[in-house]
Amino acid sequence: MSIHTVYVDSQYYIGEELTIDDQVEFGHVVKSLRMKTGDLLELTNGKGKRFKCIILQISKRDFTIKVIEEIFKQDLNFEKDLVIAIAMLNKSSKLKLIIEKLTELGVKAIIPYISERTVFPDKSVESLVMSAISALKQCGGDNLPSISNSVSFDDLIKISMKYETKIFANFDGARFSDLSSNTSVLGVIGPEGGFSDSEVSKLEKNGFVKVSLGSRILRAETATIALASKIIID
């Protein structure tokens, strides 16, 4: 049986007592799971650390835990230095789904960008971070991907200069087996409707390699998950 994970963005030490007053965490631990004093749970800060804790006290609006030991495990997925850039989509629910799945897979960073075909460029990054935290707790991971504010397509090109391998998904792309495996990878997924011709041209001129995700037309969210899974799991 898995132990519930609590997320607190901080640094901890063995023996420290923490009072958790986040009402989402309180509601889940106390009201939904009906955990009691003496029960064990796990704690992560999303920066590669995980600890075993014990509940010391529960009040009407918060609960106190004590850090009792650090849990050491190797996150092989996160060791693959993969960053995914995704075009802003027309529904927040789709974008949140992508964030959740990329977090579960172990992507290191996510860069939302505005393409020529982006219809709704303004989205709250804060809500996306909350989706990532929820997914991290559920999957037992310890590394929260960084999520940047949305950038323009041209700024994305500038950002790409620091990556050793740069790829983007397109129908006439190369097979994954044709790609060499380097340390850092930036994968770019196009918007709903695909990249414009000018965007494809800019990507190719700046060292991006086209890769194929098969012969079927995939939704943006499906393509994103497929690309990340192929790189991380293979």
Short mmCIF file of C-alpha atoms in Angstrom, two decimals:
data_model
loop_
_atom_site.label_atom_id
_atom_site.label_comp_id
_atom_site.label_asym_id
_atom_site.label_seq_id
_atom_site.Cartn_x
_atom_site.Cartn_y
_atom_site.Cartn_z
CA MET A 1 0.00 0.00 0.00
CA SER A 2 1.46 3.35 -1.02
CA ILE A 3 1.96 6.07 1.58
CA HIS A 4 0.46 9.48 0.94
CA THR A 5 2.94 12.18 -0.11
CA VAL A 6 2.84 15.78 1.11
CA TYR A 7 4.59 18.52 -0.88
CA VAL A 8 6.26 21.43 0.92
CA ASP A 9 8.64 23.71 -1.00
CA SER A 10 11.38 24.00 1.60
CA GLN A 11 14.48 22.31 2.99
CA TYR A 12 14.12 19.92 5.91
CA TYR A 13 16.32 18.10 8.38
CA ILE A 14 15.87 14.91 10.39
CA GLY A 15 13.98 15.61 13.60
CA GLU A 16 12.34 18.81 12.33
CA GLU A 17 8.66 19.39 13.10
CA LEU A 18 6.54 21.04 10.40
CA THR A 19 3.01 22.39 10.67
CA ILE A 20 1.08 21.95 7.42
CA ASP A 21 -1.71 24.52 7.08
CA ASP A 22 -2.32 24.19 3.35
CA GLN A 23 -6.05 23.50 3.19
CA VAL A 24 -5.80 21.21 0.17
CA GLU A 25 -3.26 19.02 1.97
CA PHE A 26 -5.24 19.23 5.21
CA GLY A 27 -8.47 18.24 3.51
CA HIS A 28 -6.87 15.30 1.75
CA VAL A 29 -4.88 13.96 4.71
CA VAL A 30 -7.43 14.54 7.49
CA LYS A 31 -10.84 14.55 5.83
CA SER A 32 -10.41 12.27 2.81
CA LEU A 33 -7.81 9.76 4.01
CA ARG A 34 -8.82 10.13 7.68
CA MET A 35 -5.21 9.83 8.81
CA LYS A 36 -4.56 10.03 12.54
CA THR A 37 -1.80 10.88 14.98
CA GLY A 38 0.96 8.29 14.65
CA ASP A 39 0.28 7.57 10.98
CA LEU A 40 3.19 7.74 8.54
CA LEU A 41 3.39 9.78 5.37
CA GLU A 42 6.10 10.94 3.00
CA LEU A 43 7.32 14.46 2.33
CA THR A 44 8.99 15.90 -0.77
CA ASN A 45 10.18 19.35 -1.79
CA GLY A 46 10.30 18.59 -5.51
CA LYS A 47 14.08 19.09 -5.54
CA GLY A 48 15.12 15.45 -5.35
CA LYS A 49 14.51 14.90 -1.64
CA ARG A 50 11.99 12.57 0.02
CA PHE A 51 11.50 11.91 3.74
CA LYS A 52 9.45 9.60 5.93
CA CYS A 53 7.39 11.52 8.50
CA ILE A 54 5.01 10.80 11.35
CA ILE A 55 1.90 12.81 12.22
CA LEU A 56 2.33 14.31 15.69
CA GLN A 57 -0.82 16.39 16.03
CA ILE A 58 -3.99 17.28 14.15
CA SER A 59 -6.00 20.43 14.85
CA LYS A 60 -9.07 21.93 13.21
CA ARG A 61 -7.17 23.58 10.35
CA ASP A 62 -3.66 22.10 10.24
CA PHE A 63 -1.55 19.12 11.22
CA THR A 64 2.01 18.76 12.49
CA ILE A 65 4.50 16.18 11.26
CA LYS A 66 7.99 15.17 12.34
CA VAL A 67 10.71 14.25 9.82
CA ILE A 68 12.15 10.92 10.94
CA GLU A 69 14.34 9.69 8.07
CA GLU A 70 15.39 10.41 4.50
CA ILE A 71 14.35 8.02 1.74
CA PHE A 72 17.04 7.45 -0.86
CA LYS A 73 16.15 6.26 -4.33
CA GLN A 74 17.49 6.77 -7.83
CA ASP A 75 15.21 8.61 -10.24
CA LEU A 76 16.44 7.20 -13.54
CA ASN A 77 13.82 9.04 -15.60
CA PHE A 78 14.85 12.44 -14.27
CA GLU A 79 18.51 11.74 -15.02
CA LYS A 80 17.67 12.10 -18.71
CA ASP A 81 18.03 15.82 -19.33
CA LEU A 82 14.85 16.34 -21.33
CA VAL A 83 13.08 19.69 -21.76
CA ILE A 84 9.78 19.85 -23.63
CA ALA A 85 8.45 23.02 -25.28
CA ILE A 86 4.70 22.98 -25.87
CA ALA A 87 2.55 25.47 -27.73
CA MET A 88 -0.17 27.13 -25.67
CA LEU A 89 -3.41 25.26 -26.35
CA ASN A 90 -6.98 26.48 -26.61
CA LYS A 91 -8.15 24.67 -23.46
CA SER A 92 -6.54 24.85 -20.03
CA SER A 93 -7.61 21.26 -19.35
CA LYS A 94 -5.47 20.00 -22.24
CA LEU A 95 -2.44 21.95 -21.08
CA LYS A 96 -2.86 20.72 -17.52
CA LEU A 97 -3.11 17.13 -18.76
CA ILE A 98 0.19 17.56 -20.59
CA ILE A 99 1.85 19.04 -17.50
CA GLU A 100 0.64 16.13 -15.36
CA LYS A 101 1.88 13.46 -17.76
CA LEU A 102 5.25 15.12 -18.37
CA THR A 103 5.73 15.34 -14.60
CA GLU A 104 4.93 11.65 -14.22
CA LEU A 105 7.41 10.76 -16.96
CA GLY A 106 10.22 12.76 -15.34
CA VAL A 107 10.75 15.68 -17.73
CA LYS A 108 13.16 18.23 -16.23
CA ALA A 109 11.58 21.42 -17.57
CA ILE A 110 8.56 22.57 -19.56
CA ILE A 111 8.50 25.68 -21.73
CA PRO A 112 5.10 26.91 -22.94
CA TYR A 113 5.47 29.01 -26.08
CA ILE A 114 3.27 31.12 -28.33
CA SER A 115 3.14 29.99 -31.94
CA GLU A 116 1.63 31.65 -34.99
CA ARG A 117 -1.46 29.49 -34.52
CA THR A 118 -1.88 30.02 -30.78
CA VAL A 119 -5.40 31.30 -30.11
CA PHE A 120 -5.30 31.87 -26.34
CA PRO A 121 -1.75 32.90 -25.35
CA ASP A 122 -2.55 33.97 -21.78
CA LYS A 123 -2.56 31.15 -19.25
CA SER A 124 -1.71 31.16 -15.54
CA VAL A 125 1.58 29.37 -14.93
CA GLU A 126 0.63 29.08 -11.25
CA SER A 127 -2.24 26.73 -12.07
CA LEU A 128 0.09 24.61 -14.21
CA VAL A 129 2.57 24.32 -11.32
CA MET A 130 -0.24 23.09 -9.08
CA SER A 131 -1.07 20.40 -11.64
CA ALA A 132 2.59 19.35 -11.68
CA ILE A 133 2.72 19.16 -7.86
CA SER A 134 -0.40 17.00 -7.79
CA ALA A 135 1.07 14.63 -10.38
CA LEU A 136 4.41 14.48 -8.55
CA LYS A 137 2.74 13.41 -5.32
CA GLN A 138 0.64 10.79 -7.08
CA CYS A 139 3.49 9.18 -9.03
CA GLY A 140 5.97 9.06 -6.14
CA GLY A 141 8.51 11.30 -7.84
CA ASP A 142 10.84 13.67 -6.04
CA ASN A 143 11.76 16.11 -8.81
CA LEU A 144 9.31 18.80 -9.85
CA PRO A 145 9.86 20.05 -13.40
CA SER A 146 10.41 23.76 -13.77
CA ILE A 147 7.65 25.50 -15.75
CA SER A 148 8.61 28.81 -17.31
CA ASN A 149 6.35 31.68 -18.24
CA SER A 150 5.22 31.49 -21.86
CA VAL A 151 7.76 32.73 -24.40
CA SER A 152 7.50 33.79 -28.01
CA PHE A 153 8.54 31.38 -30.76
CA ASP A 154 11.59 33.52 -31.53
CA ASP A 155 12.62 33.49 -27.87
CA LEU A 156 12.27 29.71 -27.89
CA ILE A 157 14.76 29.59 -30.76
CA LYS A 158 17.20 31.66 -28.71
CA ILE A 159 16.75 29.41 -25.67
CA SER A 160 17.44 26.34 -27.81
CA MET A 161 21.06 27.34 -28.43
CA LYS A 162 22.24 25.75 -25.16
CA TYR A 163 20.92 22.26 -25.97
CA GLU A 164 23.01 19.55 -27.59
CA THR A 165 20.11 17.79 -29.28
CA LYS A 166 17.11 19.71 -30.61
CA ILE A 167 14.15 17.93 -32.17
CA PHE A 168 10.61 18.71 -33.26
CA ALA A 169 7.81 16.36 -34.23
CA ASN A 170 6.70 16.42 -37.87
CA PHE A 171 5.18 13.92 -40.32
CA ASP A 172 8.20 13.77 -42.64
CA GLY A 173 10.70 13.49 -39.80
CA ALA A 174 13.42 10.93 -39.17
CA ARG A 175 12.96 7.77 -37.16
CA PHE A 176 14.11 7.98 -33.56
CA SER A 177 16.69 5.28 -34.19
CA ASP A 178 18.44 7.69 -36.55
CA LEU A 179 19.14 10.16 -33.72
CA SER A 180 22.28 10.15 -31.63
CA SER A 181 21.88 10.20 -27.85
CA ASN A 182 23.38 13.28 -26.21
CA THR A 183 23.24 14.76 -22.75
CA SER A 184 20.59 17.47 -23.09
CA VAL A 185 17.53 17.28 -25.33
CA LEU A 186 14.99 19.95 -26.22
CA GLY A 187 11.84 18.56 -27.82
CA VAL A 188 9.30 20.90 -29.41
CA ILE A 189 5.68 20.02 -30.11
CA GLY A 190 3.63 22.16 -32.46
CA PRO A 191 0.25 23.76 -31.78
CA GLU A 192 -3.14 22.44 -32.75
CA GLY A 193 -3.04 22.62 -36.52
CA GLY A 194 0.70 22.07 -36.64
CA PHE A 195 3.68 24.32 -37.26
CA SER A 196 3.47 27.00 -39.93
CA ASP A 197 5.90 26.79 -42.84
CA SER A 198 7.90 29.71 -41.47
CA GLU A 199 8.19 28.02 -38.06
CA VAL A 200 9.44 24.80 -39.65
CA SER A 201 11.98 26.81 -41.60
CA LYS A 202 13.23 28.60 -38.47
CA LEU A 203 13.54 25.34 -36.56
CA GLU A 204 15.55 23.67 -39.32
CA LYS A 205 17.81 26.68 -39.80
CA ASN A 206 18.63 26.62 -36.10
CA GLY A 207 19.71 23.00 -35.87
CA PHE A 208 16.46 21.22 -35.02
CA VAL A 209 15.95 17.72 -36.40
CA LYS A 210 12.51 16.57 -37.51
CA VAL A 211 11.33 13.33 -35.90
CA SER A 212 8.36 11.18 -36.79
CA LEU A 213 5.70 10.04 -34.33
CA GLY A 214 4.14 7.69 -36.87
CA SER A 215 1.65 7.95 -39.69
CA ARG A 216 -1.39 8.99 -37.67
CA ILE A 217 -2.48 12.53 -36.97
CA LEU A 218 -2.04 13.03 -33.23
CA ARG A 219 -3.58 15.65 -31.01
CA ALA A 220 -1.06 18.03 -29.48
CA GLU A 221 -1.40 16.46 -26.04
CA THR A 222 -0.97 12.93 -27.42
CA ALA A 223 2.04 13.94 -29.48
CA THR A 224 3.68 15.56 -26.45
CA ILE A 225 3.28 12.46 -24.29
CA ALA A 226 4.44 10.18 -27.12
CA LEU A 227 7.58 12.24 -27.75
CA ALA A 228 8.58 12.45 -24.09
CA SER A 229 7.87 8.74 -23.50
CA LYS A 230 9.99 7.69 -26.46
CA ILE A 231 13.00 9.69 -25.28
CA ILE A 232 12.80 8.88 -21.58
CA ILE A 233 11.80 5.21 -21.67
CA ASP A 234 14.01 4.06 -24.57
#
